[in-house]
mmCIF file of C-alpha atoms in Angstrom:
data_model
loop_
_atom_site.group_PDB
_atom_site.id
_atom_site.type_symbol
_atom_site.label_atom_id
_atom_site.label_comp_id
_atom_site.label_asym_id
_atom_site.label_seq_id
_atom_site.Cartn_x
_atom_site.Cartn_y
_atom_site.Cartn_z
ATOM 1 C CA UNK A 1 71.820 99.699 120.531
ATOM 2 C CA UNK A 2 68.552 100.196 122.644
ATOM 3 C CA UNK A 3 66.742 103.444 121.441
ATOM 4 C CA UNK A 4 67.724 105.172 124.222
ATOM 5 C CA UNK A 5 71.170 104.700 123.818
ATOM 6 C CA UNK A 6 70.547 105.290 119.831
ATOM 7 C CA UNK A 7 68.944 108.798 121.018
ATOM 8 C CA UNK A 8 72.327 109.647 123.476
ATOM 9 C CA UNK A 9 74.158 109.286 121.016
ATOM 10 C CA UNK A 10 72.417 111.321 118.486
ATOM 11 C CA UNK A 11 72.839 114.264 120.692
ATOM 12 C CA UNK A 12 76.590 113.627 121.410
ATOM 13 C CA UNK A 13 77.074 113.091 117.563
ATOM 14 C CA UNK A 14 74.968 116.568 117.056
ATOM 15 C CA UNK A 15 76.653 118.686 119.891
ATOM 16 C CA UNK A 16 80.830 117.732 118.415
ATOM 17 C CA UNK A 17 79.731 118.144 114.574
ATOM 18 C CA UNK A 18 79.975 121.437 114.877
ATOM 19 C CA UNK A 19 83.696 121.685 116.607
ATOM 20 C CA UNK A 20 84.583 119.238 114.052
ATOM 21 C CA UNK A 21 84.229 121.934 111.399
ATOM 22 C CA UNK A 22 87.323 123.200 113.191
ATOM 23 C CA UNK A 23 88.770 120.086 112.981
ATOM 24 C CA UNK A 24 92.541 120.329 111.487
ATOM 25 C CA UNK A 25 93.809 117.505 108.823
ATOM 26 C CA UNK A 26 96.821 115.501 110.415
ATOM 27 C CA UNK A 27 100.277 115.691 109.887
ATOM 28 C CA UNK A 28 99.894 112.441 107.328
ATOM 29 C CA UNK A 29 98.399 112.093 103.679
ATOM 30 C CA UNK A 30 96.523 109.267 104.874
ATOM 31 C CA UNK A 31 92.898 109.280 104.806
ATOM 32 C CA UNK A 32 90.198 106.841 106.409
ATOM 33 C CA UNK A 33 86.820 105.891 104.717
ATOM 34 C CA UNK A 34 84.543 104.080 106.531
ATOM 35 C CA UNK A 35 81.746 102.335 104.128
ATOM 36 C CA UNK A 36 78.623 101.820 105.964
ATOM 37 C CA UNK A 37 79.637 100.967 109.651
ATOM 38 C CA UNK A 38 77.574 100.531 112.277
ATOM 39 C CA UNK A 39 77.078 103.604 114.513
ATOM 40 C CA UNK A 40 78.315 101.952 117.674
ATOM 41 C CA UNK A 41 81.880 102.011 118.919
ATOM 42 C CA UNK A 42 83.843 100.888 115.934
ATOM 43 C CA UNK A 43 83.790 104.645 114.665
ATOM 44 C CA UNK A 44 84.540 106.623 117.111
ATOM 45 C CA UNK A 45 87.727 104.177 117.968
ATOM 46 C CA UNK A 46 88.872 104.547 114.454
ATOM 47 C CA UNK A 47 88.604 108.474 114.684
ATOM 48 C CA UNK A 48 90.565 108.108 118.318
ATOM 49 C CA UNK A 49 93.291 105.839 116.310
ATOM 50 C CA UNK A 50 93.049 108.525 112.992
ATOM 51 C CA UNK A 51 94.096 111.313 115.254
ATOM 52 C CA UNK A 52 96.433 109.296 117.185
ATOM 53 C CA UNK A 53 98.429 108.562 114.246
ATOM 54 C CA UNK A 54 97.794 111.786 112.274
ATOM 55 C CA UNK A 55 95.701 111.270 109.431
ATOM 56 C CA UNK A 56 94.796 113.992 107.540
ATOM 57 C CA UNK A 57 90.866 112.832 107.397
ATOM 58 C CA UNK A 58 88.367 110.070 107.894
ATOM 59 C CA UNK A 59 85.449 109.779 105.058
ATOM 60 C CA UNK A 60 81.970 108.488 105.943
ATOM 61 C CA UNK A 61 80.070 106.538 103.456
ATOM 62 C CA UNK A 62 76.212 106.057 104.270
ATOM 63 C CA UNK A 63 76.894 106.728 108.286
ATOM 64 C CA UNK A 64 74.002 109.511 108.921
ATOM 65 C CA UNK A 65 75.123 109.580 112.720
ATOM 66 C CA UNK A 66 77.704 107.718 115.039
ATOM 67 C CA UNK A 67 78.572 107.580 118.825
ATOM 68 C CA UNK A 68 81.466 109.889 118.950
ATOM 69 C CA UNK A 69 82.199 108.625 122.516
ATOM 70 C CA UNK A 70 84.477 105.871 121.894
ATOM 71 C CA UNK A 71 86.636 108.171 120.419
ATOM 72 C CA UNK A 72 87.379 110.131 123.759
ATOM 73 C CA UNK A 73 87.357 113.247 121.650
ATOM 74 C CA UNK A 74 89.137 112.575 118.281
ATOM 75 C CA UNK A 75 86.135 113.666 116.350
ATOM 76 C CA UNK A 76 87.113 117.481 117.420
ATOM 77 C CA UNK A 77 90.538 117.007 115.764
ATOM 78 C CA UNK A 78 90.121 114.557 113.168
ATOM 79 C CA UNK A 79 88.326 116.653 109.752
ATOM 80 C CA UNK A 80 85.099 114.383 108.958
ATOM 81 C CA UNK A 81 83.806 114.631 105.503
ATOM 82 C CA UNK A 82 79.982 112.675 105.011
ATOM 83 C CA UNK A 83 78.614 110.816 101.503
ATOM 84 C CA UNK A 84 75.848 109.220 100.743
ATOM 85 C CA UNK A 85 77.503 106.482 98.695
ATOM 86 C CA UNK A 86 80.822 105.316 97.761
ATOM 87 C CA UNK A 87 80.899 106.776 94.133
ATOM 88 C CA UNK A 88 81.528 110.761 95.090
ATOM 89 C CA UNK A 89 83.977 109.680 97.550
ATOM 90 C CA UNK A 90 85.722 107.790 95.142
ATOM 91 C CA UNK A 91 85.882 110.018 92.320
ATOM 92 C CA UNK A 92 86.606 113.124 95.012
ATOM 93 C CA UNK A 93 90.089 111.261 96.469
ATOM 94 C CA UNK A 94 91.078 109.782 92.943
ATOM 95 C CA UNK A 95 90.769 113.035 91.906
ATOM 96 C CA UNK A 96 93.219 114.300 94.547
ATOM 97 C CA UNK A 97 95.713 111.465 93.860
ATOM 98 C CA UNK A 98 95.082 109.286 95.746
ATOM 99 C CA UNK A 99 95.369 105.004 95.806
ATOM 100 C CA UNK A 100 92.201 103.658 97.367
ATOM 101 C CA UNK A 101 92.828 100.342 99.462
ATOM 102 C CA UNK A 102 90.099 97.758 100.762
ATOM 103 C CA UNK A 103 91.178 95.447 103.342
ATOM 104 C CA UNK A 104 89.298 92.089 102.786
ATOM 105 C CA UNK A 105 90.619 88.900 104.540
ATOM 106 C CA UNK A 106 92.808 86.566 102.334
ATOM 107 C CA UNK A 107 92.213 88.444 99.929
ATOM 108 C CA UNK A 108 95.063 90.605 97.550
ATOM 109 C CA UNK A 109 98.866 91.718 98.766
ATOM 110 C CA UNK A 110 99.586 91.264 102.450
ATOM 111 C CA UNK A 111 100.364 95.248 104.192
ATOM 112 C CA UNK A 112 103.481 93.735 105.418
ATOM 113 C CA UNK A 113 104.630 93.510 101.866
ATOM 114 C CA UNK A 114 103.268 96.622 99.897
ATOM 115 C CA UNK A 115 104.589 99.813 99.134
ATOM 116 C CA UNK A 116 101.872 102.225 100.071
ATOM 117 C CA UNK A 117 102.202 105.790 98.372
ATOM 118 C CA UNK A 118 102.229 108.426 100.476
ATOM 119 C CA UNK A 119 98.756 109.650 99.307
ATOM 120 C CA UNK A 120 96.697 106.431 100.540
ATOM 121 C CA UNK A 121 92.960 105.862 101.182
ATOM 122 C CA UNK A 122 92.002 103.131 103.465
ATOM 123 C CA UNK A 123 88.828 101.401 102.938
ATOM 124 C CA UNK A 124 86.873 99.814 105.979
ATOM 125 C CA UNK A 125 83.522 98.314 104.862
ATOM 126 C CA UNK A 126 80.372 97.180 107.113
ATOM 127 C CA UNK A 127 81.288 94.940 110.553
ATOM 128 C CA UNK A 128 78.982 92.352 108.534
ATOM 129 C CA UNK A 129 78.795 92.570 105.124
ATOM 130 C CA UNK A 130 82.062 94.346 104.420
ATOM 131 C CA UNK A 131 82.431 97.005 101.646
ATOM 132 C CA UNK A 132 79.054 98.663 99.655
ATOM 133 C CA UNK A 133 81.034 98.260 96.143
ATOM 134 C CA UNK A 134 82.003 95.850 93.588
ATOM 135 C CA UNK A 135 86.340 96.950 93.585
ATOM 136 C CA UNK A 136 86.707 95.680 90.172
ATOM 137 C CA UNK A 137 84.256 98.703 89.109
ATOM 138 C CA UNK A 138 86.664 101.124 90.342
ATOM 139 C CA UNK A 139 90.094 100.715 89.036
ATOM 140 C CA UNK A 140 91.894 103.030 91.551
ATOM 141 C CA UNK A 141 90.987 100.119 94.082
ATOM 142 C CA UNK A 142 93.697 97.713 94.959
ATOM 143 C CA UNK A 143 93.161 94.995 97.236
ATOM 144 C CA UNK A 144 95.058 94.412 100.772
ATOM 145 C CA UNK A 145 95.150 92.175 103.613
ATOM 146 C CA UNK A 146 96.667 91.817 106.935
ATOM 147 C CA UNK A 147 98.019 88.546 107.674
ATOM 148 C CA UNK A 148 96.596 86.423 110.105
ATOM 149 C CA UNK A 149 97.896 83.363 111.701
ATOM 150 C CA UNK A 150 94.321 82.146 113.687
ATOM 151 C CA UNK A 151 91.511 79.964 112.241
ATOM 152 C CA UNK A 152 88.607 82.803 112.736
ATOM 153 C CA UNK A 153 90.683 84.958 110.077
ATOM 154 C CA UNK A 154 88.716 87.887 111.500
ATOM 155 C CA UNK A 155 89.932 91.299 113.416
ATOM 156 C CA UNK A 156 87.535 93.803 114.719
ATOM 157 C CA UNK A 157 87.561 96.690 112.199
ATOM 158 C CA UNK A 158 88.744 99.055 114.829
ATOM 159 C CA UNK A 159 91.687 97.082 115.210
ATOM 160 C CA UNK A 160 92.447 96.647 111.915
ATOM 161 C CA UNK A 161 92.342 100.095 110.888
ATOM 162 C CA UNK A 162 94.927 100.725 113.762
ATOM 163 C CA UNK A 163 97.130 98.493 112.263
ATOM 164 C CA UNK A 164 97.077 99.454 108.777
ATOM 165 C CA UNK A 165 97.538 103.025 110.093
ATOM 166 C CA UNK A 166 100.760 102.150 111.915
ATOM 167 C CA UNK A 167 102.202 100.403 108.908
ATOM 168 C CA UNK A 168 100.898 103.624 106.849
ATOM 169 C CA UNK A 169 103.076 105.799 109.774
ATOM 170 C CA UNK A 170 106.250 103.337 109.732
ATOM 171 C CA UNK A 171 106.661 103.343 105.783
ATOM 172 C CA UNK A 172 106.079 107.012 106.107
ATOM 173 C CA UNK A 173 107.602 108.811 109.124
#
């Protein structure tokens, strides 16, 4: 992102912050996190797909800023709640009830074949480097993947989170 661009977006993300204090939580007990993203398009897709599918809130982990444009205006109707790092986050939705989920390739029980409770937390880590945490430190973290069929084993996490949201809404709806 060229720093004028960067700036742009700054001022976008500053002017809808405040009408997302407004924001209501969606019709499901989903919830998004989003660990450490890059402030580019993913997020403000994900926020477009969140409200889209109604989930009741997206939490940002170590995201000071983002380009709500992507999101064609879901960050007015989607409730955003901001960390610093993972550990408050965790210990706030565990303490709600709710089952935190990574999504890692390959990696633990295909979506197609779990049973997620109505009270789930979807983590999305970094486009990069993935999630900011070690799961086994957390033991409300289970592990999911989406299956793939392709060699690159790799979806854009904007896509992904769409998916896992629409699985969310069929088990649920």
């Amino acid at each position: 992102m060229l720093k004028s661009e960067r700036e742009m977006a700054r001022r976008r993300f500053r002017r809808q912050k405040n009408r997302n204090l407004l924001a209501e939580p969606g019709i499901h007990d989903c919830i998004i996190v989003l660990d450490h993203l890059k402030p580019t398009y993913n997020i403000g897709k994900i926020f477009r797909s969140a409200e889209a599918f109604g989930a009741r809130e997206i939490h940002l982990v170590g995201i000071d800023f983002f380009d709500p444009a992507p999101g064609m205006g879901a960050f007015k109707h989607v409730p955003a709640r901001f960390h610093r790092d993972f550990y408050p986050c965790y210990t706030g939705l565990a303490d709600r009830g709710y089952t935190l989920f990574t999504l890692e390739p390959g990696t633990g029980t295909p979506v197609t074949e779990a049973e997620l409770p109505e009270k789930s937390a979807f983590v999305f880590g970094h486009e990069e480097y993935g999630i900011s945490f070690e799961p086994d430190l957390f033991p409300r973290v289970q592990r999911l993947t989406i299956p793939q069929f392709g060699k690159s084993q790799s979806l854009n996490v904007s896509v992904a989170a769409s998916i896992i949201l629409y699985e969310y809404v069929r088990q649920h709806a």
